[in-house]
Coordinates of C-alpha atoms in Angstrom, one line a residue:
M3 CA -46.2 -67.5 35.4
S4 CA -45.4 -67.5 31.7
A5 CA -44.6 -63.6 31.8
N6 CA -42.1 -64.1 34.7
L7 CA -40.4 -67.0 32.8
S8 CA -40.3 -64.9 29.7
N9 CA -38.5 -62.0 31.6
Q10 CA -36.1 -64.5 33.2
T11 CA -35.3 -65.8 29.8
T12 CA -34.7 -62.3 28.3
Y13 CA -32.5 -61.4 31.4
Q14 CA -30.7 -64.6 30.9
N15 CA -30.1 -63.9 27.1
E16 CA -28.9 -60.4 27.8
T17 CA -26.6 -61.6 30.6
Q18 CA -25.2 -64.1 28.1
C19 CA -24.6 -61.2 25.5
Y20 CA -22.6 -58.8 27.7
G21 CA -23.0 -59.6 31.4
D22 CA -25.4 -58.0 33.8
I23 CA -25.8 -54.5 32.7
F24 CA -29.0 -53.8 34.5
F25 CA -27.3 -52.8 37.6
Y26 CA -25.5 -50.4 35.7
L27 CA -28.6 -49.0 33.8
T28 CA -30.3 -48.9 37.2
V29 CA -27.6 -46.6 38.7
M30 CA -27.9 -44.4 35.7
E31 CA -31.7 -44.2 36.1
V32 CA -31.4 -43.4 39.7
S33 CA -28.7 -40.8 39.2
F34 CA -30.7 -38.7 36.8
L35 CA -32.8 -37.1 39.4
P36 CA -30.0 -35.7 41.7
I37 CA -28.1 -34.7 38.6
S38 CA -31.2 -32.8 37.1
V39 CA -31.8 -31.2 40.5
L40 CA -28.2 -30.1 40.4
G41 CA -28.4 -28.8 37.0
I42 CA -31.6 -27.0 37.7
I43 CA -30.1 -25.2 40.5
L44 CA -26.8 -24.2 38.9
N45 CA -28.4 -23.1 35.7
L46 CA -30.9 -21.2 37.5
F47 CA -28.3 -19.4 39.4
V48 CA -26.4 -18.6 36.3
L49 CA -29.7 -17.1 34.6
V50 CA -30.5 -15.0 38.0
V51 CA -26.9 -13.4 37.6
F52 CA -27.1 -12.5 34.1
C53 CA -30.8 -11.3 34.1
F54 CA -31.0 -9.2 37.1
H55 CA -27.3 -7.6 36.8
K56 CA -27.6 -3.9 36.3
K57 CA -25.2 -4.0 33.3
A58 CA -26.3 -5.3 29.9
C59 CA -24.8 -8.4 28.9
T60 CA -21.9 -8.8 26.4
A61 CA -22.0 -11.1 23.2
P62 CA -20.3 -14.2 25.1
E63 CA -22.7 -13.5 28.3
I64 CA -25.6 -13.8 25.9
Y65 CA -24.6 -16.9 24.5
L66 CA -23.9 -18.4 28.0
S67 CA -27.1 -17.1 29.3
N68 CA -29.0 -19.0 26.4
L69 CA -26.8 -22.0 27.1
A70 CA -28.0 -22.0 30.8
A71 CA -31.5 -21.5 29.6
A72 CA -31.4 -24.6 27.4
D73 CA -29.7 -26.7 30.2
F74 CA -32.2 -25.4 32.6
L75 CA -35.2 -26.4 30.6
L76 CA -33.4 -29.7 29.9
M77 CA -32.9 -30.6 33.5
C78 CA -36.6 -29.7 34.5
C79 CA -37.7 -32.5 32.0
F80 CA -36.3 -35.3 34.4
P81 CA -38.0 -34.9 37.5
F82 CA -41.2 -34.5 35.6
D83 CA -40.5 -37.6 33.5
V84 CA -39.7 -39.8 36.5
L85 CA -43.0 -38.6 38.2
V86 CA -44.9 -39.5 35.0
L87 CA -43.3 -42.9 34.8
A88 CA -43.6 -43.8 38.3
N89 CA -47.4 -43.1 38.4
D90 CA -47.9 -44.5 34.7
Y91 CA -49.5 -41.3 33.5
M92 CA -47.6 -41.4 30.3
S93 CA -49.8 -40.2 27.2
S94 CA -48.8 -39.4 23.8
A95 CA -49.2 -35.8 24.5
I96 CA -46.9 -35.6 27.5
C97 CA -44.5 -38.3 25.5
K98 CA -44.4 -35.5 22.7
L99 CA -43.8 -32.7 25.1
I100 CA -41.1 -34.1 27.1
S101 CA -39.2 -35.6 24.1
T102 CA -39.3 -32.4 22.2
I103 CA -38.0 -30.4 25.0
I104 CA -35.1 -33.0 25.5
Y105 CA -34.2 -33.4 22.0
M106 CA -34.4 -29.6 21.1
N107 CA -32.6 -28.3 24.3
T108 CA -30.0 -30.9 23.8
S109 CA -29.5 -29.5 20.2
C110 CA -29.6 -25.9 21.3
S111 CA -27.0 -26.5 23.8
C112 CA -24.6 -28.0 21.3
G113 CA -25.3 -24.8 19.1
F114 CA -24.7 -22.4 21.9
L115 CA -21.2 -24.0 22.5
V116 CA -20.5 -23.6 18.8
L117 CA -21.3 -19.8 19.2
V118 CA -19.0 -19.5 22.2
S119 CA -16.2 -21.2 20.1
I120 CA -16.9 -18.9 17.1
D121 CA -16.8 -15.8 19.6
R122 CA -13.7 -16.8 21.1
Y123 CA -12.2 -17.5 17.6
L124 CA -13.1 -14.0 16.5
A125 CA -12.0 -12.5 19.6
L126 CA -8.5 -14.1 19.3
V127 CA -7.9 -14.7 15.8
H128 CA -9.8 -11.7 14.1
P129 CA -10.0 -9.0 17.1
L130 CA -10.2 -6.2 14.8
S131 CA -11.6 -7.3 11.3
H132 CA -14.7 -9.0 12.5
E133 CA -15.6 -6.9 15.7
R134 CA -19.1 -5.9 14.3
L135 CA -20.0 -9.9 14.5
R136 CA -19.3 -9.9 18.4
R137 CA -22.0 -7.1 18.9
P138 CA -25.1 -8.0 21.2
I139 CA -27.4 -7.6 18.5
C140 CA -25.4 -10.2 16.2
A141 CA -25.3 -12.5 19.4
K142 CA -29.2 -12.3 19.9
L143 CA -29.7 -12.8 16.3
G144 CA -27.6 -15.9 16.4
C145 CA -29.2 -17.5 19.4
V146 CA -32.7 -16.9 17.8
L147 CA -31.2 -19.0 14.9
V148 CA -30.1 -21.6 17.1
W149 CA -33.4 -21.8 18.7
T150 CA -35.2 -22.1 15.5
L151 CA -32.8 -24.7 14.0
G152 CA -33.2 -26.6 17.3
F153 CA -37.0 -26.8 16.9
L154 CA -36.9 -27.4 13.1
L155 CA -34.4 -30.4 13.6
N156 CA -36.8 -32.2 16.0
V157 CA -40.1 -31.8 14.2
D158 CA -40.2 -35.5 13.6
V159 CA -40.3 -36.0 17.4
I160 CA -43.6 -34.2 17.5
V161 CA -44.9 -36.5 14.6
Y162 CA -43.5 -39.8 15.4
F163 CA -43.1 -40.0 19.1
K164 CA -46.0 -41.8 20.8
A165 CA -47.0 -43.6 24.2
V166 CA -46.7 -47.2 23.5
R167 CA -48.2 -49.8 26.0
D168 CA -45.9 -52.7 26.9
P169 CA -48.0 -55.6 28.0
E170 CA -45.2 -57.6 28.8
N171 CA -43.9 -55.5 31.6
N172 CA -47.3 -53.6 32.0
V173 CA -46.1 -50.1 31.6
T174 CA -46.5 -47.2 29.2
E175 CA -43.3 -46.1 27.3
C176 CA -42.4 -43.0 25.1
S177 CA -40.7 -44.4 22.1
S178 CA -40.4 -43.4 18.3
V179 CA -42.8 -45.1 15.9
Y180 CA -41.5 -44.2 12.4
P181 CA -43.3 -45.4 9.2
S182 CA -40.4 -47.0 7.6
R183 CA -36.8 -47.7 8.2
S184 CA -35.8 -45.0 5.8
H185 CA -37.6 -42.3 8.1
D186 CA -35.6 -43.6 11.0
V187 CA -32.5 -43.4 9.2
L188 CA -33.2 -40.0 7.5
F189 CA -34.0 -38.3 10.8
S190 CA -31.1 -40.0 12.6
V191 CA -28.7 -38.8 10.0
L192 CA -29.9 -35.2 10.1
Y193 CA -30.0 -35.1 13.9
S194 CA -26.4 -36.6 14.2
T195 CA -24.8 -34.3 11.4
F196 CA -26.4 -31.0 12.8
T197 CA -26.2 -31.7 16.5
F198 CA -22.8 -33.3 16.6
F199 CA -20.6 -33.8 13.6
L200 CA -21.0 -30.5 12.0
P201 CA -20.6 -28.7 15.5
L202 CA -17.6 -30.7 16.4
C203 CA -16.1 -29.6 13.1
I204 CA -16.6 -26.0 13.7
M205 CA -15.3 -26.1 17.3
S206 CA -12.1 -28.1 16.1
F207 CA -11.5 -25.6 13.3
C208 CA -11.7 -22.7 16.0
T209 CA -9.6 -24.6 18.5
V210 CA -6.9 -25.3 16.0
N211 CA -6.7 -21.8 14.9
I212 CA -6.9 -20.3 18.5
L213 CA -3.9 -22.7 19.7
H214 CA -2.2 -21.5 16.5
V215 CA -2.4 -18.0 17.4
L216 CA -1.7 -18.4 20.9
R217 CA 1.5 -20.4 20.3
N218 CA 2.8 -17.8 18.0
R219 CA 1.8 -14.8 19.8
V220 CA 4.8 -13.1 21.7
T221 CA 3.9 -12.6 25.5
E222 CA 4.6 -9.1 26.7
S223 CA 4.2 -9.9 30.4
S224 CA 3.6 -12.7 32.9
N225 CA 0.2 -11.6 33.4
T226 CA -0.6 -11.9 29.5
Q227 CA 1.0 -15.5 29.5
K228 CA -1.2 -16.4 32.2
M229 CA -4.2 -15.1 30.4
E230 CA -3.3 -16.9 27.3
H231 CA -2.8 -20.1 29.2
R232 CA -6.1 -20.0 30.9
A233 CA -7.8 -19.2 27.5
T234 CA -6.1 -22.3 25.9
T235 CA -7.0 -24.5 28.7
L236 CA -10.5 -23.4 28.6
V237 CA -11.1 -23.8 24.9
L238 CA -9.3 -27.5 25.1
A239 CA -11.6 -28.2 28.1
V240 CA -14.7 -27.1 26.1
L241 CA -13.8 -29.4 23.0
L242 CA -12.6 -32.4 25.2
V243 CA -15.7 -32.6 27.3
F244 CA -17.8 -32.2 24.4
M245 CA -16.2 -35.0 22.8
I246 CA -16.0 -37.5 25.8
C247 CA -19.7 -37.0 26.6
W248 CA -21.2 -37.2 23.1
L249 CA -18.7 -39.2 20.8
P250 CA -19.4 -42.7 22.2
G251 CA -23.2 -42.3 21.6
Q252 CA -22.8 -40.7 18.0
I253 CA -20.5 -43.6 17.0
A254 CA -22.9 -46.2 18.5
R255 CA -25.8 -44.4 16.6
V256 CA -23.9 -44.6 13.1
I257 CA -23.1 -48.4 13.8
H258 CA -26.8 -49.0 14.6
L259 CA -27.9 -47.2 11.4
L260 CA -25.5 -49.3 9.3
L261 CA -27.0 -52.5 11.0
V262 CA -30.4 -51.6 9.8
Y263 CA -30.0 -52.9 6.2
T264 CA -27.7 -55.9 7.3
P265 CA -28.3 -59.1 9.3
K266 CA -28.7 -58.1 13.1
D267 CA -26.5 -59.4 15.9
E268 CA -28.8 -59.2 18.7
C269 CA -25.9 -58.8 21.3
L270 CA -24.4 -56.1 19.2
V271 CA -27.5 -54.2 18.9
K272 CA -28.1 -54.3 22.6
L273 CA -24.4 -53.3 23.4
L274 CA -24.8 -50.2 21.2
R275 CA -28.1 -49.4 22.8
F276 CA -26.4 -49.4 26.1
I277 CA -23.5 -47.1 24.9
R278 CA -26.1 -44.6 23.7
V279 CA -27.9 -44.5 27.1
F280 CA -24.6 -44.2 28.8
S281 CA -23.6 -41.3 26.3
F282 CA -26.9 -39.7 26.9
F283 CA -26.2 -40.0 30.6
L284 CA -22.7 -38.3 30.2
G285 CA -24.2 -35.8 28.1
I286 CA -26.8 -34.8 30.8
F287 CA -24.1 -34.9 33.3
N288 CA -22.3 -32.3 31.2
N289 CA -25.2 -30.1 30.8
A290 CA -25.5 -30.0 34.6
L291 CA -21.9 -29.0 34.9
N292 CA -22.0 -26.5 31.9
P293 CA -22.3 -23.5 34.6
I294 CA -19.1 -24.7 36.1
L295 CA -17.2 -25.6 33.0
Y296 CA -18.1 -22.4 30.8
V297 CA -19.3 -19.8 33.2
L298 CA -18.5 -20.1 36.9
V299 CA -14.7 -20.4 36.3
G300 CA -15.0 -17.2 34.4
K301 CA -13.5 -14.1 36.2
T302 CA -16.2 -11.7 34.6
F303 CA -19.0 -13.8 36.0
R304 CA -17.4 -14.1 39.4
R305 CA -17.4 -10.2 39.4
K306 CA -21.0 -9.9 38.2
M307 CA -21.9 -12.3 40.9
K308 CA -20.1 -10.0 43.7
E309 CA -21.9 -7.1 42.1
L310 CA -25.3 -8.8 42.2
F311 CA -24.9 -9.7 45.8
Q312 CA -24.0 -6.2 46.8
Q313 CA -27.0 -5.1 45.0
C314 CA -29.1 -7.4 47.0
R315 CA -27.7 -5.8 50.3
T316 CA -28.2 -2.4 49.2

């Protein structure tokens, strides 16, 4: 009876802060499963096309295939996570495994998007002077570097994430247990810097220079003009989608860190938490649609897809 009264009091307090958000949180939690299934199918399809095509992958295709692999691993975590939580099988080992895969592949996805932007920048702004940097061997080394940094940036997840029992709701949750606030602030700053703000700066630099070159370039024919227009639209779409999906959550994270050493406003803390959850939902949705945004709209990928189908028929 007292537990029900406590839950009701908590619900009323949170409703007074910013309305009834439990409905929206429930909708997002329910949507994780179909979105993850969609992401698994699309990213697996991209990997099949790139891996089983008879021709070797170019540098952009190496980046996009690694991006699809990171998104595929990320999407595979959510059905498993839902199954574990539904049956209350959460343990510290499972918590560390799932959290490491989620955070690591989220970081790697941002890294591969940066490599795609740099490749586009070198191809359009410095097509001759930096041609060696666009070789497949350099692309593979860049991907190895991204995977390595993605793991190193999330070592704290392996150390400090644990399964914690919530006796009030009678469930076991996976959460971070840092020894002090300074550890929490340090790892949050490192994560935000290297997985969002630094990639955003690099992508913005590449985009601005690409748009400058395309605007000043004299078009020789209507086909060239259409190609440049598609390239401009694609680059802008990459940056715009990246900002829309991840910027709200990162701003909320920064504000939350600033509140660590100041008197807390409970309503503001809960609102920031909701914004971060919603931003994470947008990021997952973006990762599920990455094959469409960055690969499936490409003419080269469609050609490879048709050639693979012809290989299967023969």
